[in-house]
Coordinates of C-alpha atoms in Angstrom, one line a residue:
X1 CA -44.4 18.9 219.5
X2 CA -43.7 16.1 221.6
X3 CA -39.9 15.7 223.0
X4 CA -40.1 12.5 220.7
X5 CA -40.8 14.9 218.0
X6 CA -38.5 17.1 218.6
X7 CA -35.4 15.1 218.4
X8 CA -36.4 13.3 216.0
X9 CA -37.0 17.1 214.1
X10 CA -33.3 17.8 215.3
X11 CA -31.4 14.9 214.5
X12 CA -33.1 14.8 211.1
X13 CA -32.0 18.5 210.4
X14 CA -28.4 18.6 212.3
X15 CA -27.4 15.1 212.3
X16 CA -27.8 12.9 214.9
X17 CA -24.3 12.0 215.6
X18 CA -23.9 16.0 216.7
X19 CA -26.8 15.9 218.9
X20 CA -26.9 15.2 222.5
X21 CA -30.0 15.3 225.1
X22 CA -29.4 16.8 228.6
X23 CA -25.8 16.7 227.6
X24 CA -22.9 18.0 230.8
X25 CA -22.0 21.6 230.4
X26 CA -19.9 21.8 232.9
X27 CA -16.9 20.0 231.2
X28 CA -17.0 22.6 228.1
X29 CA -16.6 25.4 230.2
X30 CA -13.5 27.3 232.0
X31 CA -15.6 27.0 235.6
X32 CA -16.4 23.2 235.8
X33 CA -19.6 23.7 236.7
X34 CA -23.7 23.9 235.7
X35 CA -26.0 21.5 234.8
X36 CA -27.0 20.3 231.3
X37 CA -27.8 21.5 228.3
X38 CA -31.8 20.6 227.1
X39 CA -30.5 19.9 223.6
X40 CA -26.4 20.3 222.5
X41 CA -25.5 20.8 218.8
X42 CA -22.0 20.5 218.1
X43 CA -21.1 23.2 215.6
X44 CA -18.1 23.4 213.6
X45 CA -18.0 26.4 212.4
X46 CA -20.0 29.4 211.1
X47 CA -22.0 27.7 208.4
X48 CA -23.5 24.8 211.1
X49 CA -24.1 27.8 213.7
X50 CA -26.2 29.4 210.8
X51 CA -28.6 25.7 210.5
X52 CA -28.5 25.8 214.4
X53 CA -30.4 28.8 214.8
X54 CA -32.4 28.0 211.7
X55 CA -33.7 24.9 213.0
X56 CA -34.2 25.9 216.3
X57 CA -36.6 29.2 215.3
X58 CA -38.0 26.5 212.7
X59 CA -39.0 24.6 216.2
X60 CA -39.9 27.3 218.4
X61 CA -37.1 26.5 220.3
X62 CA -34.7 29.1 222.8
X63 CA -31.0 28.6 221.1
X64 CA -27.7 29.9 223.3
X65 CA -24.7 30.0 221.5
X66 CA -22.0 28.7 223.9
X67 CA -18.1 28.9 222.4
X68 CA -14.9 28.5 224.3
X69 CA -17.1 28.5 227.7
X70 CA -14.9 31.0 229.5
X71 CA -16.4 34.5 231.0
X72 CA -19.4 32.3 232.0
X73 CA -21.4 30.3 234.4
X74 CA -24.1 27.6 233.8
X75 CA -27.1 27.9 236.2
X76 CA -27.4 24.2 238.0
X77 CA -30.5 23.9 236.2
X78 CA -28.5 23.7 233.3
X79 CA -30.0 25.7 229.9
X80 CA -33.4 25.3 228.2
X81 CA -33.9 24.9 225.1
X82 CA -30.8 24.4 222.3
X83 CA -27.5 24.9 222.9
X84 CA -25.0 25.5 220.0
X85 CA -21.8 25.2 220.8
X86 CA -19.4 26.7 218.2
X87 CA -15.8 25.3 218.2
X88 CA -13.6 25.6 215.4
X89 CA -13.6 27.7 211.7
X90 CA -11.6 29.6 209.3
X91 CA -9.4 31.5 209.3
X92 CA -7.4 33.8 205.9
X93 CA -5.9 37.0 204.9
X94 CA -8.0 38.7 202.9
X95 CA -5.8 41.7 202.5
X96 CA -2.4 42.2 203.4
X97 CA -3.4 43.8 205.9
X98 CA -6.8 42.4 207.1
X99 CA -6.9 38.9 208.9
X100 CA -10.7 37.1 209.0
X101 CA -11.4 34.5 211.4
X102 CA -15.1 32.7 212.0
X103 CA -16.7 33.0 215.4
X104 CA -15.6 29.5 216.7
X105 CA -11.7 30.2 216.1
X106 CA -10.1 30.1 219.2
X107 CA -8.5 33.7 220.2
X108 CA -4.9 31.4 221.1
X109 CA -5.5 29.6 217.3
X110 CA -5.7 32.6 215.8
X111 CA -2.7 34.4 217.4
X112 CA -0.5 31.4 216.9
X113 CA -1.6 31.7 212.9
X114 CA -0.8 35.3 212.5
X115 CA 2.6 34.9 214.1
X116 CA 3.7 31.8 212.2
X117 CA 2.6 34.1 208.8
X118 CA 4.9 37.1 210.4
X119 CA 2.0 39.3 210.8
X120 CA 1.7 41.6 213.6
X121 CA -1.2 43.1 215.5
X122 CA -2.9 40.2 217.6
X123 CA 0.0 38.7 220.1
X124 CA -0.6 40.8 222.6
X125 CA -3.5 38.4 222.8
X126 CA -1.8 35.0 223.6
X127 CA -3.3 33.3 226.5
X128 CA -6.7 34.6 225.9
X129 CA -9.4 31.9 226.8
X130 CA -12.0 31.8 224.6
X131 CA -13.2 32.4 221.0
X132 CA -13.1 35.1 218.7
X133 CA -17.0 35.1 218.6
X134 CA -17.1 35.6 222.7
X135 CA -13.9 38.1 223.0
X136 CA -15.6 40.6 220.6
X137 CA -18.7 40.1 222.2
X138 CA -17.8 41.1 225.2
X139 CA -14.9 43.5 223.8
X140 CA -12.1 41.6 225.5
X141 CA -9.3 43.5 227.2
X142 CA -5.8 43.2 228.6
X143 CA -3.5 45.6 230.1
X144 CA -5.1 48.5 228.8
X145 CA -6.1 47.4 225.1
X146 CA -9.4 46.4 223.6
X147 CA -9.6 43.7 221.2
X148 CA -12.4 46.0 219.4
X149 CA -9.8 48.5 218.6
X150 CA -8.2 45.9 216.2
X151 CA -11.3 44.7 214.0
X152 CA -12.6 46.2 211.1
X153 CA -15.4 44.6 210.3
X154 CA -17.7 41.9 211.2
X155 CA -20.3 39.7 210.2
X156 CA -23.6 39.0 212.3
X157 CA -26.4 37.0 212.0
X158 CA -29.4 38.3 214.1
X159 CA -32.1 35.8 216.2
X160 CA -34.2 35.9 213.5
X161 CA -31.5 34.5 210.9
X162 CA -31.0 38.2 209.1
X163 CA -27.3 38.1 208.6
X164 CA -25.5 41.4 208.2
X165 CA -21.8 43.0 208.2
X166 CA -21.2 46.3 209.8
X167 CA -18.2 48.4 210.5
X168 CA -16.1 48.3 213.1
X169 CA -17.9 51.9 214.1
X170 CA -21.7 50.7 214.3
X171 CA -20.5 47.9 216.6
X172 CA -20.9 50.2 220.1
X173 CA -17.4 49.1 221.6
X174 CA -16.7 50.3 224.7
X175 CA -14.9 48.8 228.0
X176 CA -16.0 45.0 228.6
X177 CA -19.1 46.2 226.1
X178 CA -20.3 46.0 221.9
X179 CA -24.0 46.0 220.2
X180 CA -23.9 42.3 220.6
X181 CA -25.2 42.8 224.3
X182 CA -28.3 45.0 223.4
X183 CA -29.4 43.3 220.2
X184 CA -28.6 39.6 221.4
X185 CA -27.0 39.3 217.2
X186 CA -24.4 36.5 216.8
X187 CA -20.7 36.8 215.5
X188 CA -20.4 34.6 212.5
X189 CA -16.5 36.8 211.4
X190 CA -14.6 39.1 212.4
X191 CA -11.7 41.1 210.4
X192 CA -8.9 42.2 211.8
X193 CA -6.0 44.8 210.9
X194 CA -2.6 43.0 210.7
X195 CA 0.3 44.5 209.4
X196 CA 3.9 42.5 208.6
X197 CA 5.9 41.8 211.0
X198 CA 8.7 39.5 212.2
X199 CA 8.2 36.1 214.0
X200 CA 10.6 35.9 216.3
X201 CA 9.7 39.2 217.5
X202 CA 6.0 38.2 217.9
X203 CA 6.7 35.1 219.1
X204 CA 8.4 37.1 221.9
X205 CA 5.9 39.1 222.5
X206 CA 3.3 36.7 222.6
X207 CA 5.4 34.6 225.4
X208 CA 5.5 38.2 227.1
X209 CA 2.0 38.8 227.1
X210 CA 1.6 34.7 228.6
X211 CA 4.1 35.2 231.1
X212 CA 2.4 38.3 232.4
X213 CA -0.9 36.2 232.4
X214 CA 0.0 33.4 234.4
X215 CA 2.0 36.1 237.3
X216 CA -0.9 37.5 237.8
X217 CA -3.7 35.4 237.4
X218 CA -4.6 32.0 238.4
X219 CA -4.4 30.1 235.0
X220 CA -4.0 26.5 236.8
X221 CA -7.6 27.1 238.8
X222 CA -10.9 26.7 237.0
X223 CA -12.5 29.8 236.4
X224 CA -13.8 32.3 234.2
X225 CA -11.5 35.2 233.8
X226 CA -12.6 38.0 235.9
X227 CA -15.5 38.6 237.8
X228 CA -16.6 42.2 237.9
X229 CA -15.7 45.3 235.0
X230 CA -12.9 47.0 236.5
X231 CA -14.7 50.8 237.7
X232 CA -13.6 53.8 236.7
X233 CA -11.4 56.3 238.5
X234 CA -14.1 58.3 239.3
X235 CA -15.9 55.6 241.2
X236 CA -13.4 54.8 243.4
X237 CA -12.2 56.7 246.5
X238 CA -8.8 58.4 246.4
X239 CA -6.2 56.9 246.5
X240 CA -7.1 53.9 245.4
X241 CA -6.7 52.3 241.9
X242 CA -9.6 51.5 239.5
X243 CA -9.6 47.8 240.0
X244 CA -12.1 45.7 241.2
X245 CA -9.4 43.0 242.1
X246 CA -7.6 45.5 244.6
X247 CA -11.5 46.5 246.0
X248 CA -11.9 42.8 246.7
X249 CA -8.6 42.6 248.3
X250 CA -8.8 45.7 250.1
X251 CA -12.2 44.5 251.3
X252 CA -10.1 41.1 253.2
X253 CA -12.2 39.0 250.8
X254 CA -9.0 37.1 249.0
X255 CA -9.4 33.6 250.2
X256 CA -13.3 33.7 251.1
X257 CA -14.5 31.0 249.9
X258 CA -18.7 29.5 249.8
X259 CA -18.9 26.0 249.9
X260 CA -15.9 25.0 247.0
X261 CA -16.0 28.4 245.4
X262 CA -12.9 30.6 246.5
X263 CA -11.8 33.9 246.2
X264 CA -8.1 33.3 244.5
X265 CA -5.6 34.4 246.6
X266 CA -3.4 35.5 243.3
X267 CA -5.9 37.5 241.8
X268 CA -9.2 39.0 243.8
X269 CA -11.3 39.2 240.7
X270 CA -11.1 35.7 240.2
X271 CA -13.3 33.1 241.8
X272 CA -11.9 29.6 241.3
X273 CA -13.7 26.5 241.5
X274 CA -11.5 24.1 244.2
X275 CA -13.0 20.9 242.8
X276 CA -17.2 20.6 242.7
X277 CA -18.1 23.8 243.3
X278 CA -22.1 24.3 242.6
X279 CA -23.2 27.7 240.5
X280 CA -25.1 28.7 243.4
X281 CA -22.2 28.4 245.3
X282 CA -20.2 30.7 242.9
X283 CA -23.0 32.9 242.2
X284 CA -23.6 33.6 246.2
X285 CA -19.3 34.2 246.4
X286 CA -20.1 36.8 243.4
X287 CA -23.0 38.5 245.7
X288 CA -20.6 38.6 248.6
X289 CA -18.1 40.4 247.2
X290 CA -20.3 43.6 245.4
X291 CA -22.1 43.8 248.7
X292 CA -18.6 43.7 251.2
X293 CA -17.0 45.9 248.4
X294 CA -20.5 48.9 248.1
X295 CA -20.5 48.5 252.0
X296 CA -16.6 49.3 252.6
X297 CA -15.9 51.5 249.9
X298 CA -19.4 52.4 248.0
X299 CA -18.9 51.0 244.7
X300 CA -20.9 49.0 242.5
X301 CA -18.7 46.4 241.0
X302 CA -20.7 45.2 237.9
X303 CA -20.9 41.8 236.4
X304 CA -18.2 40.8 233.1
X305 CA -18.9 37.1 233.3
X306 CA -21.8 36.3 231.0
X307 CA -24.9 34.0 233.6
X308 CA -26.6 31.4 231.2
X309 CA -29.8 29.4 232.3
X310 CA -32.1 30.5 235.3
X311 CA -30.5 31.5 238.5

């Protein structure tokens, strides 16, 4: 098909007023940077996510699902193909003590609806960036707790459009990791276990878990969450804890910076954009550190942000 043919194909289908050709990625992600998405669908929840990846196998056409845009970075060539971007969705009780939320829901969204209901399980979450879809896709964590070890069940729709819902045991949770990774299947719901709970106590601890956040990391800066999985204890040498930010730090790399990319001075595993800062640029910072960090102290860090579009 012609490119002529092609949008016309899309627009028909998903509505041209959704539809945007070589559309800025940048701005819809947490690193400010990348080039353009081929073709952007604007998707409002899990039902327009489901057409997206209709049409664009109808087409023959590459589809990335893009959601909060944290925990990743556009190549400058920007993304082939269609991008669906998934922002917004549902989200109700469907048991006392089981929460659902769609894919698009916005992990801070949800937290703020659980507490203002008085249920109790997700405000240890407040300040996450992101969606639900991307945190259980990548199994998000903080201080010591996986957001896997709350849900219960999800549903998935695979490339091919078979949908699905699996327990919260078939989905391969581990540290930073789930099945979504190996079989490339999309999160249209998750549910999660709730229980009651009072809301001036979570509120509380939802401003405790925020506070933390913004000591620590560099929430004003744009950039993607952290870098590298944190190693285990095993991989490190003694003495010295299984971070990957205190590697980098150890390794006098706080402060490095490649062209506009930086490493943040608050946080080593964080690489900020300072205003302008290419993918390259933040890709070669990314190299620098695992190679200064394997040469000084022999470990591996491994990748947690998510690379979309050809580097």
């Amino acid at each position: 098909m012609t490119s002529e043919e092609i949008a016309r194909a899309l627009g028909s289908a998903l509505g041209a007023n959704r539809l945007r050709r070589e559309a800025p990625l940048a701005p819809l992600t947490t690193f400010r940077a990348g080039g353009p998405a081929e073709w952007l669908f604007e998707a409002r929840g899990s039902a327009d996510l489901l057409r997206g990846i209709e049409v664009a196998r109808e087409l023959g056409m590459s589809v990335t699902v893009l959601g909060g845009g944290s925990n990743v970075l556009v190549s400058d060539r920007g993304v082939s193909g269609l991008v669906v971007r998934v922002h917004g969705g549902t989200i109700e009780a469907v048991r006392p003590d089981v929460v659902r939320a769609e894919g698009g829901v916005a992990v801070n969204g949800l937290v703020r609806w659980t507490i203002a209901r008085g249920l109790a399980g997700l405000e240890r979450w407040a300040g996450t960036p992101g969606t639900v879809g991307g945190a259980v896709y990548g199994n998000a964590h903080f201080e010591g707790e996986l957001i896997g070890d709350r849900v219960r069940t999800v549903g998935l729709v695979a490339r091919d459009g078979a949908r699905r819902e699996i327990a919260r045991a078939e989905m391969e949770f581990g540290y930073d990791r789930s099945r979504l990774q190996r079989t490339g299947e999309i999160l249209l719901w998750a549910d999660f276990s709730i229980r009651q709970g009072d809301p001036a106590s979570l509120r509380a601890g939802a401003r405790s878990s925020l506070a933390l956040r913004k000591r620590t990391q560099p929430l004003a800066a744009a950039s993607a969450g952290c870098v590298f999985q944190n190693p285990t204890s095993a991989q490190v040498p003694p003495g010295m804890p299984a971070s990957a930010g205190a590697l980098i730090d150890a390794a006098g790399l706080k402060d490095r910076a490649i062209g506009r990319a930086r490493v943040s001075t608050t946080h080593g595993n964080f690489i900020v954009n300072d205003g302008g800062a290419s993918a390259s640029e933040i890709r070669s910072l990314v190299a620098l550190c695992r190679r200064v960090v394997a040469e000084r102290f022999g470990v591996e860090l491994r990748d947690e942000i998510v690379y979309l579009g050809e580097f």
